[in-house]
Amino acid sequence: MGKVTGFLEYERLEEGYEPVEKRVKNYKEFVIGLKADDSKVQAARCMDCGTPFCNNGCPVNNIIPDFNDLVYRGDWQNAITILHSTNNFPEFTGRICPAPCEAACTLNVNDDAVGIKSIEHAIIDRAWEEGWVVPQPPKVKTGKKIAVVGSGPAGMAAAQQLARAGHAVTLFEKNDRVGGLLRYGIPDFKMEKTHIDRRVKQMEAEGVVFRTGVLVGEWPKDGPASKVTNWAKESISADQLKAEFDAVLLTGGSEQSRDLPVPGRDLDGIHFAMEFLPQQNKLNAGDKLKGQLRADGKNVIVIGGGDTGSDCVGTSNRHGAVSVTQFEVMPQPPVEENRPLTWPYWPLKLRTSSSHEEGCSREFAISTKEFIGEKGRVTGLKTVHVEFKDGKLVDIPGTEKEYKADLVLLAMGFVNPVATVLDAFGVEKDGRGNAKAGVDEVGGYKTNVAKVFVAGDMRRGQSLVVWAIREGRQAARAVDEFLMGATTLPR
């Protein structure tokens, strides 16, 4: 693949970043992608390893050795054809996917993995620049109508596949713009929303109808679920969708944030990450908001050590926070993974994001016991360090500490989809509150309700964008087969 001895001759080359002092002054993307020659050299490192574990490490099963080889040979147009054959939106994954394919790279056993993500990024950006990404409208219409509920990556992928199969697809989104958590959960400095907008134009040319600001079912008026960002202007019932469409595919996100019910939780200044992040994205899009949650001039505590917490760190730094501290209840992982033990699986190791590098203190094995405040507003919190003992996290006596906090952001993940959509359709749920549906080849993604299917986070729980795209594609195949008796859509 590529140059036979390339992995011996060339080192891994990382994508570059704009300097911190420059990038924190705006919300633009700051990753500097590989140039064509550098991409060729990186692709040359791909080994003829016999069994490409990277393919299986990638949830959409990208045909990675093939597009690496094509990039090495300078055949970029065929490279994007190969990439698009498995992934509808490589500009999304090429920017925000954590790249499990690289963890599975054979070269990663005892060396630095091939920069697969950077090559994917380079291929799709080149394809847009060259005008190779064009609408693919169907040659024949089936006369079947399908409703897709939720316009995140799962819904977009499913809608595009179904439209290309000749079905009349209407995609419903409760928010005012398409994209789901891609639009309002991912900061613009990680992925600018123009990438979503041009895909929407492509999909419209392929026949997909987008209806934004439409709420399916009844939205809760109080409780934690009501804090999920929502700009719906009209509603439609589940019964209406089932009556008007031949099939319904539910692809909403896992939006119910995990709460922290400790004393003082009701103080002002404590918010879910998904109250904080979407507001900045709306302002970046040109909207006007009253009472935006801002971190400027504040001591910010972010509770949760994952990607959402990192996004809160980066946004707080751009607001001009005085300090940003991120808490993680789990112990600090090792800087380097035990490769012989973990390869080709996703390893547990310390990951430092670009947002952390912009300014952030990180505390591990720490638990928040109480929020404290004055005059109804949070001023700090009480913590204790924890350790595993007999399989449980227990407090370590003598490690109690108070932290100053003017703004606390809860970024501890999402537990399940907001139940009202599933309840409106009468969909059976599993023990975690997700829609119950299998992924078998026959009857896959089908719920207990006639002609209602489900995919993405709403079925599997909180997960990666690349998993959402995979589920959307596979669910589209299941819906097509249900309607037509057979399908030619790829899995």
PDB file of C-alpha atoms in Angstrom, residues 201-301:
ATOM      1  CA  LYS A 201     -27.889  22.349   0.075  1.00  0.00           C
ATOM      2  CA  GLN A 202     -26.612  19.126  -1.474  1.00  0.00           C
ATOM      3  CA  MET A 203     -29.351  17.101   0.218  1.00  0.00           C
ATOM      4  CA  GLU A 204     -32.060  19.555  -0.827  1.00  0.00           C
ATOM      5  CA  ALA A 205     -30.890  19.129  -4.421  1.00  0.00           C
ATOM      6  CA  GLU A 206     -31.237  15.378  -3.908  1.00  0.00           C
ATOM      7  CA  GLY A 207     -34.845  15.798  -2.828  1.00  0.00           C
ATOM      8  CA  VAL A 208     -34.727  15.949   0.979  1.00  0.00           C
ATOM      9  CA  VAL A 209     -37.252  18.383   2.491  1.00  0.00           C
ATOM     10  CA  PHE A 210     -36.124  20.038   5.729  1.00  0.00           C
ATOM     11  CA  ARG A 211     -38.678  21.257   8.254  1.00  0.00           C
ATOM     12  CA  THR A 212     -37.006  23.089  11.126  1.00  0.00           C
ATOM     13  CA  GLY A 213     -38.609  24.503  14.238  1.00  0.00           C
ATOM     14  CA  VAL A 214     -41.060  21.586  14.313  1.00  0.00           C
ATOM     15  CA  LEU A 215     -41.513  19.708  17.549  1.00  0.00           C
ATOM     16  CA  VAL A 216     -42.663  16.103  17.310  1.00  0.00           C
ATOM     17  CA  GLY A 217     -44.763  15.201  20.333  1.00  0.00           C
ATOM     18  CA  GLU A 218     -45.194  17.319  23.450  1.00  0.00           C
ATOM     19  CA  TRP A 219     -42.168  18.952  25.058  1.00  0.00           C
ATOM     20  CA  PRO A 220     -41.892  18.948  28.885  1.00  0.00           C
ATOM     21  CA  LYS A 221     -42.614  22.303  30.478  1.00  0.00           C
ATOM     22  CA  ASP A 222     -40.553  21.772  33.634  1.00  0.00           C
ATOM     23  CA  GLY A 223     -37.894  19.551  35.117  1.00  0.00           C
ATOM     24  CA  PRO A 224     -34.379  18.869  33.744  1.00  0.00           C
ATOM     25  CA  ALA A 225     -35.720  17.952  30.305  1.00  0.00           C
ATOM     26  CA  SER A 226     -37.089  21.457  29.834  1.00  0.00           C
ATOM     27  CA  LYS A 227     -33.534  22.809  29.955  1.00  0.00           C
ATOM     28  CA  VAL A 228     -32.659  21.121  26.663  1.00  0.00           C
ATOM     29  CA  THR A 229     -32.233  23.899  24.115  1.00  0.00           C
ATOM     30  CA  ASN A 230     -35.321  24.158  21.954  1.00  0.00           C
ATOM     31  CA  TRP A 231     -36.523  26.749  19.474  1.00  0.00           C
ATOM     32  CA  ALA A 232     -39.561  24.965  18.057  1.00  0.00           C
ATOM     33  CA  LYS A 233     -42.297  27.180  16.609  1.00  0.00           C
ATOM     34  CA  GLU A 234     -44.847  24.528  15.715  1.00  0.00           C
ATOM     35  CA  SER A 235     -45.619  20.940  16.632  1.00  0.00           C
ATOM     36  CA  ILE A 236     -46.805  17.796  14.945  1.00  0.00           C
ATOM     37  CA  SER A 237     -48.135  14.684  16.628  1.00  0.00           C
ATOM     38  CA  ALA A 238     -46.795  11.172  16.313  1.00  0.00           C
ATOM     39  CA  ASP A 239     -50.177  10.063  14.972  1.00  0.00           C
ATOM     40  CA  GLN A 240     -49.951  12.639  12.180  1.00  0.00           C
ATOM     41  CA  LEU A 241     -46.548  11.366  11.090  1.00  0.00           C
ATOM     42  CA  LYS A 242     -47.664   7.741  11.145  1.00  0.00           C
ATOM     43  CA  ALA A 243     -50.733   8.638   9.077  1.00  0.00           C
ATOM     44  CA  GLU A 244     -48.912  10.764   6.494  1.00  0.00           C
ATOM     45  CA  PHE A 245     -45.767   8.673   5.952  1.00  0.00           C
ATOM     46  CA  ASP A 246     -45.040   5.099   4.945  1.00  0.00           C
ATOM     47  CA  ALA A 247     -42.237   4.861   7.525  1.00  0.00           C
ATOM     48  CA  VAL A 248     -40.904   6.975  10.385  1.00  0.00           C
ATOM     49  CA  LEU A 249     -37.276   6.943  11.523  1.00  0.00           C
ATOM     50  CA  LEU A 250     -36.444   8.467  14.920  1.00  0.00           C
ATOM     51  CA  THR A 251     -32.853   9.752  15.086  1.00  0.00           C
ATOM     52  CA  GLY A 252     -32.890  12.250  17.944  1.00  0.00           C
ATOM     53  CA  GLY A 253     -29.919  12.702  20.224  1.00  0.00           C
ATOM     54  CA  SER A 254     -29.306  11.607  23.781  1.00  0.00           C
ATOM     55  CA  GLU A 255     -30.130  14.996  25.280  1.00  0.00           C
ATOM     56  CA  GLN A 256     -31.003  14.275  28.914  1.00  0.00           C
ATOM     57  CA  SER A 257     -27.960  15.621  30.753  1.00  0.00           C
ATOM     58  CA  ARG A 258     -26.654  13.763  33.775  1.00  0.00           C
ATOM     59  CA  ASP A 259     -27.332  15.894  36.860  1.00  0.00           C
ATOM     60  CA  LEU A 260     -25.422  16.294  40.118  1.00  0.00           C
ATOM     61  CA  PRO A 261     -28.002  16.276  42.923  1.00  0.00           C
ATOM     62  CA  VAL A 262     -25.879  17.460  45.846  1.00  0.00           C
ATOM     63  CA  PRO A 263     -26.715  20.182  48.413  1.00  0.00           C
ATOM     64  CA  GLY A 264     -26.770  23.639  46.843  1.00  0.00           C
ATOM     65  CA  ARG A 265     -27.653  22.404  43.346  1.00  0.00           C
ATOM     66  CA  ASP A 266     -30.471  24.965  43.116  1.00  0.00           C
ATOM     67  CA  LEU A 267     -28.101  27.960  43.412  1.00  0.00           C
ATOM     68  CA  ASP A 268     -27.898  30.349  40.465  1.00  0.00           C
ATOM     69  CA  GLY A 269     -24.786  29.989  38.344  1.00  0.00           C
ATOM     70  CA  ILE A 270     -24.910  26.189  38.007  1.00  0.00           C
ATOM     71  CA  HIS A 271     -25.842  25.092  34.502  1.00  0.00           C
ATOM     72  CA  PHE A 272     -25.753  22.107  32.188  1.00  0.00           C
ATOM     73  CA  ALA A 273     -23.165  22.319  29.408  1.00  0.00           C
ATOM     74  CA  MET A 274     -26.002  22.184  26.900  1.00  0.00           C
ATOM     75  CA  GLU A 275     -27.439  25.386  28.328  1.00  0.00           C
ATOM     76  CA  PHE A 276     -24.068  27.093  27.892  1.00  0.00           C
ATOM     77  CA  LEU A 277     -22.622  25.862  24.577  1.00  0.00           C
ATOM     78  CA  PRO A 278     -25.584  26.351  22.190  1.00  0.00           C
ATOM     79  CA  GLN A 279     -25.948  30.016  23.106  1.00  0.00           C
ATOM     80  CA  GLN A 280     -22.492  30.890  21.801  1.00  0.00           C
ATOM     81  CA  ASN A 281     -23.149  28.976  18.588  1.00  0.00           C
ATOM     82  CA  LYS A 282     -26.335  30.953  18.032  1.00  0.00           C
ATOM     83  CA  LEU A 283     -24.499  34.237  18.564  1.00  0.00           C
ATOM     84  CA  ASN A 284     -21.802  33.120  16.119  1.00  0.00           C
ATOM     85  CA  ALA A 285     -24.583  32.476  13.598  1.00  0.00           C
ATOM     86  CA  GLY A 286     -25.742  36.082  13.929  1.00  0.00           C
ATOM     87  CA  ASP A 287     -28.650  35.599  16.327  1.00  0.00           C
ATOM     88  CA  LYS A 288     -29.354  37.891  19.251  1.00  0.00           C
ATOM     89  CA  LEU A 289     -29.854  36.508  22.740  1.00  0.00           C
ATOM     90  CA  LYS A 290     -30.903  38.081  25.999  1.00  0.00           C
ATOM     91  CA  GLY A 291     -29.104  37.025  29.135  1.00  0.00           C
ATOM     92  CA  GLN A 292     -26.401  34.878  27.570  1.00  0.00           C
ATOM     93  CA  LEU A 293     -24.523  32.630  29.985  1.00  0.00           C
ATOM     94  CA  ARG A 294     -20.993  33.991  29.948  1.00  0.00           C
ATOM     95  CA  ALA A 295     -17.727  33.109  31.644  1.00  0.00           C
ATOM     96  CA  ASP A 296     -15.889  36.417  31.246  1.00  0.00           C
ATOM     97  CA  GLY A 297     -14.367  37.635  34.498  1.00  0.00           C
ATOM     98  CA  LYS A 298     -15.415  34.451  36.318  1.00  0.00           C
ATOM     99  CA  ASN A 299     -13.801  31.498  38.009  1.00  0.00           C
ATOM    100  CA  VAL A 300     -15.238  28.575  36.088  1.00  0.00           C
ATOM    101  CA  ILE A 301     -15.491  24.984  37.287  1.00  0.00           C
TER     102      ILE A 301
END
